[in-house]
Amino acid sequence: MNTAKRLVLLALLSTSACNLAVMTSVSPASDPPEPLSTPSSLPSAETFTAPLATLTPPSTLTPTFTPFPTETQVPTPTPLPTVESLKARVVVDKLSCRYGPGALYLYLFALNGGANIKLIGRTDGNNWVLVENSPYQCWVNAKFLEIQGDPKSLPAVYPGFKLIVSPYYPGPSWANATRNGNSVEIWWEPVPISPGKFADENMQQYLVEVWRCENGEIIFETLGTNYPAIKVENDEPGCSRPSHGRVYLQEKHGYGGPVEIPWPPHD
């Protein structure tokens, strides 16, 4: 190697050595960060054990049976034992005794006030009772009597009891009826009688017997007229037995008929 090249190489080596010395003597701009202190041991986390919820099964609901309301049972009245007869006393001055169970039937005779009499029957539907006054039997209104016992214990003999028969006139041969609500119109075959066959001025030529329904009970009543038609004002529904009726001709010697009324039912 020649001398010039050696000088150049020495100069380069010298410059590098100086630069290394300078770099070694310079302090760092900032201290290196201290390492994080690592604790020797971390405290163990406290263990929390949540109590298990106790599940209570829902109570089983037992259905309660509520019975449907029932109708109140109405006690059935105990029927009275039937008796053959009852004793009674007349409590008015004069009491008409008639051929049939009502004020429109023909008059037979009068019972005196205070008379003791024997009752042997009753009607089914009003308060008239049958008197045994041998050789006759006739009807009186029980409200004018003092009766020893219950008149409803007497046997019901009407209808069934036979009225005296007219030797002169038959009864009507037909009858008809129509209904309008609770009212019933009735008409029948006319049967003329002579004026001399009337017992008195109050006698009715036709006698209509009606068994009609009122407040759940059958009511018996007699209606009189001198014309071959009449109207029953109140015949209600709701009775255990059907309503019915019949028509007699009436004259002073007795009765013609009867003819049954074809009673119209409720719609």
CSV table of C-alpha atoms in Angstrom, one decimal:
chain,number,residue,atom,x,y,z
A,1,MET,CA,0.0,0.0,0.0
A,2,ASN,CA,1.3,3.4,-0.9
A,3,THR,CA,1.7,6.2,1.5
A,4,ALA,CA,-1.2,8.3,0.3
A,5,LYS,CA,-3.8,5.6,0.8
A,6,ARG,CA,-2.5,4.9,4.3
A,7,LEU,CA,-3.0,8.5,5.2
A,8,VAL,CA,-6.6,8.5,4.0
A,9,LEU,CA,-7.4,5.3,5.9
A,10,LEU,CA,-6.0,6.7,9.1
A,11,ALA,CA,-8.0,9.9,8.7
A,12,LEU,CA,-11.2,7.9,8.3
A,13,LEU,CA,-10.5,5.7,11.3
A,14,SER,CA,-9.7,8.8,13.4
A,15,THR,CA,-13.0,10.4,12.5
A,16,SER,CA,-15.0,7.3,13.4
A,17,ALA,CA,-13.3,7.0,16.8
A,18,CYS,CA,-14.2,10.6,17.6
A,19,ASN,CA,-17.8,10.1,16.8
A,20,LEU,CA,-18.0,7.0,19.0
A,21,ALA,CA,-16.5,8.9,21.9
A,22,VAL,CA,-19.0,11.7,21.5
A,23,MET,CA,-22.0,9.3,21.4
A,24,THR,CA,-20.8,7.5,24.5
A,25,SER,CA,-20.5,10.5,26.7
A,26,VAL,CA,-23.9,12.0,25.9
A,27,SER,CA,-26.5,11.4,28.7
A,28,PRO,CA,-29.9,10.2,27.7
A,29,ALA,CA,-32.6,12.8,27.2
A,30,SER,CA,-34.8,11.2,29.9
A,31,ASP,CA,-34.5,8.5,32.4
A,32,PRO,CA,-35.8,5.2,31.4
A,33,PRO,CA,-39.2,4.4,32.9
A,34,GLU,CA,-39.1,2.5,36.1
A,35,PRO,CA,-40.5,-0.9,35.8
A,36,LEU,CA,-43.9,-1.3,37.4
A,37,SER,CA,-43.7,-2.8,40.8
A,38,THR,CA,-45.2,-6.2,40.7
A,39,PRO,CA,-46.7,-7.2,44.0
A,40,SER,CA,-45.5,-10.5,45.2
A,41,SER,CA,-49.0,-11.8,45.5
A,42,LEU,CA,-52.4,-10.3,44.6
A,43,PRO,CA,-55.1,-10.6,47.3
A,44,SER,CA,-57.4,-13.3,46.4
A,45,ALA,CA,-60.8,-12.1,45.3
A,46,GLU,CA,-63.4,-12.7,48.0
A,47,THR,CA,-65.7,-15.5,46.9
A,48,PHE,CA,-69.5,-14.6,47.0
A,49,THR,CA,-71.8,-17.4,46.9
A,50,ALA,CA,-75.4,-16.2,46.2
A,51,PRO,CA,-78.0,-18.2,48.1
A,52,LEU,CA,-80.0,-20.3,45.8
A,53,ALA,CA,-83.6,-19.2,45.6
A,54,THR,CA,-85.9,-21.9,46.8
A,55,LEU,CA,-88.7,-22.2,44.3
A,56,THR,CA,-92.0,-22.9,45.9
A,57,PRO,CA,-94.4,-24.6,43.4
A,58,PRO,CA,-97.6,-22.6,43.1
A,59,SER,CA,-100.4,-24.0,45.2
A,60,THR,CA,-102.8,-26.0,43.3
A,61,LEU,CA,-106.2,-24.3,43.2
A,62,THR,CA,-109.0,-26.7,43.9
A,63,PRO,CA,-112.0,-25.5,42.1
A,64,THR,CA,-114.9,-24.8,44.4
A,65,PHE,CA,-118.2,-26.1,43.1
A,66,THR,CA,-121.0,-23.5,43.5
A,67,PRO,CA,-124.3,-25.1,42.9
A,68,PHE,CA,-126.8,-23.3,40.7
A,69,PRO,CA,-129.6,-21.7,42.6
A,70,THR,CA,-132.6,-23.8,42.8
A,71,GLU,CA,-136.2,-22.8,43.0
A,72,THR,CA,-137.6,-22.7,46.4
A,73,GLN,CA,-139.8,-25.7,46.9
A,74,VAL,CA,-143.3,-24.6,47.9
A,75,PRO,CA,-144.7,-27.0,50.4
A,76,THR,CA,-147.6,-28.9,49.1
A,77,PRO,CA,-150.6,-28.5,51.4
A,78,THR,CA,-151.6,-31.7,53.1
A,79,PRO,CA,-155.2,-32.6,51.9
A,80,LEU,CA,-157.8,-32.7,54.7
A,81,PRO,CA,-159.3,-36.0,55.5
A,82,THR,CA,-162.8,-36.3,54.0
A,83,VAL,CA,-165.7,-36.5,56.3
A,84,GLU,CA,-169.2,-37.7,55.5
A,85,SER,CA,-171.0,-34.7,57.1
A,86,LEU,CA,-170.7,-31.7,59.4
A,87,LYS,CA,-173.1,-30.0,61.8
A,88,ALA,CA,-173.9,-26.3,61.2
A,89,ARG,CA,-176.2,-23.6,62.5
A,90,VAL,CA,-177.9,-20.8,60.5
A,91,VAL,CA,-176.7,-17.4,61.8
A,92,VAL,CA,-179.0,-15.1,59.8
A,93,ASP,CA,-182.8,-14.6,60.1
A,94,LYS,CA,-183.7,-16.3,56.8
A,95,LEU,CA,-181.4,-18.3,54.6
A,96,SER,CA,-182.4,-19.3,51.1
A,97,CYS,CA,-181.8,-22.9,50.2
A,98,ARG,CA,-181.6,-23.4,46.4
A,99,TYR,CA,-181.6,-26.1,43.8
A,100,GLY,CA,-178.0,-25.4,42.8
A,101,PRO,CA,-174.8,-23.9,44.3
A,102,GLY,CA,-175.3,-20.2,43.7
A,103,ALA,CA,-177.7,-17.3,44.1
A,104,LEU,CA,-179.0,-17.6,40.5
A,105,TYR,CA,-180.4,-21.1,40.8
A,106,LEU,CA,-184.1,-21.7,41.5
A,107,TYR,CA,-185.3,-21.1,45.1
A,108,LEU,CA,-186.5,-24.2,47.1
A,109,PHE,CA,-187.2,-22.9,50.6
A,110,ALA,CA,-185.8,-20.8,53.5
A,111,LEU,CA,-184.1,-22.0,56.6
A,112,ASN,CA,-184.9,-20.1,59.8
A,113,GLY,CA,-182.2,-18.4,61.9
A,114,GLY,CA,-180.8,-20.6,64.6
A,115,ALA,CA,-181.8,-23.8,62.7
A,116,ASN,CA,-179.4,-26.8,63.2
A,117,ILE,CA,-178.6,-28.4,59.9
A,118,LYS,CA,-176.5,-31.2,58.4
A,119,LEU,CA,-174.0,-30.6,55.6
A,120,ILE,CA,-173.2,-33.5,53.3
A,121,GLY,CA,-171.2,-31.9,50.4
A,122,ARG,CA,-169.6,-28.9,48.8
A,123,THR,CA,-168.8,-27.4,45.4
A,124,ASP,CA,-165.3,-27.6,43.8
A,125,GLY,CA,-164.5,-23.9,43.4
A,126,ASN,CA,-166.8,-21.7,45.5
A,127,ASN,CA,-168.2,-21.6,49.1
A,128,TRP,CA,-171.6,-23.2,48.7
A,129,VAL,CA,-172.4,-26.3,50.7
A,130,LEU,CA,-175.1,-29.0,50.3
A,131,VAL,CA,-177.8,-29.4,53.0
A,132,GLU,CA,-179.5,-32.7,53.9
A,133,ASN,CA,-183.0,-31.8,54.9
A,134,SER,CA,-185.0,-35.0,54.1
A,135,PRO,CA,-186.7,-35.5,51.8
A,136,TYR,CA,-184.9,-32.6,50.1
A,137,GLN,CA,-181.3,-31.6,49.4
A,138,CYS,CA,-180.5,-28.0,48.6
A,139,TRP,CA,-177.6,-25.5,48.6
A,140,VAL,CA,-176.7,-22.6,50.9
A,141,ASN,CA,-173.9,-20.1,51.1
A,142,ALA,CA,-171.5,-21.2,53.9
A,143,LYS,CA,-170.7,-17.7,55.0
A,144,PHE,CA,-174.1,-17.5,56.6
A,145,LEU,CA,-173.4,-20.6,58.8
A,146,GLU,CA,-171.6,-21.5,61.9
A,147,ILE,CA,-169.9,-24.8,61.0
A,148,GLN,CA,-168.5,-27.4,63.4
A,149,GLY,CA,-165.4,-28.2,61.4
A,150,ASP,CA,-163.8,-27.3,58.1
A,151,PRO,CA,-166.2,-27.3,55.1
A,152,LYS,CA,-163.3,-28.2,52.8
A,153,SER,CA,-163.3,-31.6,54.5
A,154,LEU,CA,-166.7,-32.3,53.0
A,155,PRO,CA,-166.8,-34.3,49.7
A,156,ALA,CA,-166.9,-32.3,46.5
A,157,VAL,CA,-170.2,-33.3,44.9
A,158,TYR,CA,-170.5,-30.5,42.3
A,159,PRO,CA,-170.2,-30.9,39.4
A,160,GLY,CA,-171.9,-34.2,39.5
A,161,PHE,CA,-174.9,-33.3,41.5
A,162,LYS,CA,-178.0,-33.5,39.2
A,163,LEU,CA,-180.2,-30.5,38.9
A,164,ILE,CA,-184.0,-31.0,38.5
A,165,VAL,CA,-185.0,-31.4,34.9
A,166,SER,CA,-187.5,-29.2,33.1
A,167,PRO,CA,-190.4,-31.3,31.7
A,168,TYR,CA,-191.2,-28.7,29.1
A,169,TYR,CA,-188.0,-27.4,27.5
A,170,PRO,CA,-184.8,-28.9,26.3
A,171,GLY,CA,-181.5,-27.0,26.6
A,172,PRO,CA,-179.6,-25.5,23.7
A,173,SER,CA,-178.2,-28.0,21.3
A,174,TRP,CA,-174.9,-26.2,20.6
A,175,ALA,CA,-172.6,-23.5,22.0
A,176,ASN,CA,-169.6,-21.7,20.7
A,177,ALA,CA,-166.9,-19.5,22.2
A,178,THR,CA,-163.9,-17.2,21.2
A,179,ARG,CA,-161.1,-15.8,23.2
A,180,ASN,CA,-159.6,-12.3,23.3
A,181,GLY,CA,-156.7,-12.4,25.8
A,182,ASN,CA,-158.2,-13.4,29.1
A,183,SER,CA,-161.8,-12.7,28.1
A,184,VAL,CA,-164.1,-15.3,26.5
A,185,GLU,CA,-167.2,-14.6,24.6
A,186,ILE,CA,-169.8,-17.4,24.5
A,187,TRP,CA,-173.0,-17.8,22.5
A,188,TRP,CA,-175.5,-20.6,22.0
A,189,GLU,CA,-178.7,-21.7,20.4
A,190,PRO,CA,-181.6,-19.6,21.5
A,191,VAL,CA,-184.5,-21.5,23.2
A,192,PRO,CA,-187.5,-19.3,23.7
A,193,ILE,CA,-189.8,-19.9,26.8
A,194,SER,CA,-193.2,-18.5,27.5
A,195,PRO,CA,-193.6,-15.7,30.0
A,196,GLY,CA,-195.5,-17.9,32.4
A,197,LYS,CA,-192.5,-20.2,32.9
A,198,PHE,CA,-190.4,-17.5,34.8
A,199,ALA,CA,-190.4,-18.1,38.5
A,200,ASP,CA,-190.3,-14.4,39.2
A,201,GLU,CA,-189.1,-11.2,37.6
A,202,ASN,CA,-185.5,-11.8,38.7
A,203,MET,CA,-185.2,-15.2,37.1
A,204,GLN,CA,-182.6,-15.5,34.3
A,205,GLN,CA,-183.6,-17.7,31.3
A,206,TYR,CA,-180.1,-19.0,30.8
A,207,LEU,CA,-177.7,-20.1,33.4
A,208,VAL,CA,-174.0,-20.4,32.5
A,209,GLU,CA,-171.7,-22.4,34.7
A,210,VAL,CA,-168.0,-21.4,34.4
A,211,TRP,CA,-164.9,-22.9,35.8
A,212,ARG,CA,-162.2,-20.3,35.1
A,213,CYS,CA,-158.6,-19.8,36.1
A,214,GLU,CA,-157.6,-16.9,38.4
A,215,ASN,CA,-154.3,-16.6,40.3
A,216,GLY,CA,-153.5,-20.2,39.6
A,217,GLU,CA,-156.8,-21.6,41.0
A,218,ILE,CA,-160.0,-22.8,39.4
A,219,ILE,CA,-162.9,-20.6,40.4
A,220,PHE,CA,-166.5,-21.7,39.9
A,221,GLU,CA,-169.2,-19.2,39.2
A,222,THR,CA,-172.6,-18.9,37.7
A,223,LEU,CA,-173.7,-16.3,35.3
A,224,GLY,CA,-177.3,-15.5,34.3
A,225,THR,CA,-178.8,-13.8,31.2
A,226,ASN,CA,-182.0,-13.6,29.2
A,227,TYR,CA,-180.0,-13.4,25.9
A,228,PRO,CA,-178.2,-16.3,24.2
A,229,ALA,CA,-174.7,-14.8,24.7
A,230,ILE,CA,-172.5,-13.7,27.5
A,231,LYS,CA,-168.9,-12.7,28.2
A,232,VAL,CA,-166.5,-14.1,30.8
A,233,GLU,CA,-164.2,-11.2,31.7
A,234,ASN,CA,-161.2,-13.0,33.3
A,235,ASP,CA,-159.9,-16.4,32.5
A,236,GLU,CA,-156.1,-16.5,33.1
A,237,PRO,CA,-153.5,-19.0,32.1
A,238,GLY,CA,-151.5,-21.0,34.7
A,239,CYS,CA,-153.9,-23.5,36.2
A,240,SER,CA,-153.2,-27.2,36.5
A,241,ARG,CA,-156.7,-28.0,35.1
A,242,PRO,CA,-158.3,-26.5,32.0
A,243,SER,CA,-161.1,-24.0,32.2
A,244,HIS,CA,-164.5,-25.1,31.0
A,245,GLY,CA,-168.2,-24.3,31.1
A,246,ARG,CA,-171.7,-25.3,30.2
A,247,VAL,CA,-175.1,-23.7,29.5
A,248,TYR,CA,-178.5,-24.5,31.0
A,249,LEU,CA,-181.9,-23.3,30.0
A,250,GLN,CA,-183.8,-22.4,33.2
A,251,GLU,CA,-187.5,-22.2,33.8
A,252,LYS,CA,-189.5,-22.4,37.1
A,253,HIS,CA,-189.9,-26.2,36.9
A,254,GLY,CA,-186.3,-27.1,36.3
A,255,TYR,CA,-183.5,-27.1,33.8
A,256,GLY,CA,-182.9,-28.0,30.2
A,257,GLY,CA,-179.5,-29.2,29.1
A,258,PRO,CA,-176.7,-28.6,29.7
A,259,VAL,CA,-174.7,-28.1,26.5
A,260,GLU,CA,-170.9,-28.0,27.0
A,261,ILE,CA,-169.0,-24.9,25.8
A,262,PRO,CA,-166.0,-25.7,23.5
A,263,TRP,CA,-163.7,-23.6,25.7
A,264,PRO,CA,-160.9,-21.9,23.7
A,265,PRO,CA,-157.4,-22.4,25.1
A,266,HIS,CA,-154.8,-19.7,25.6
A,267,ASP,CA,-152.4,-19.2,22.6
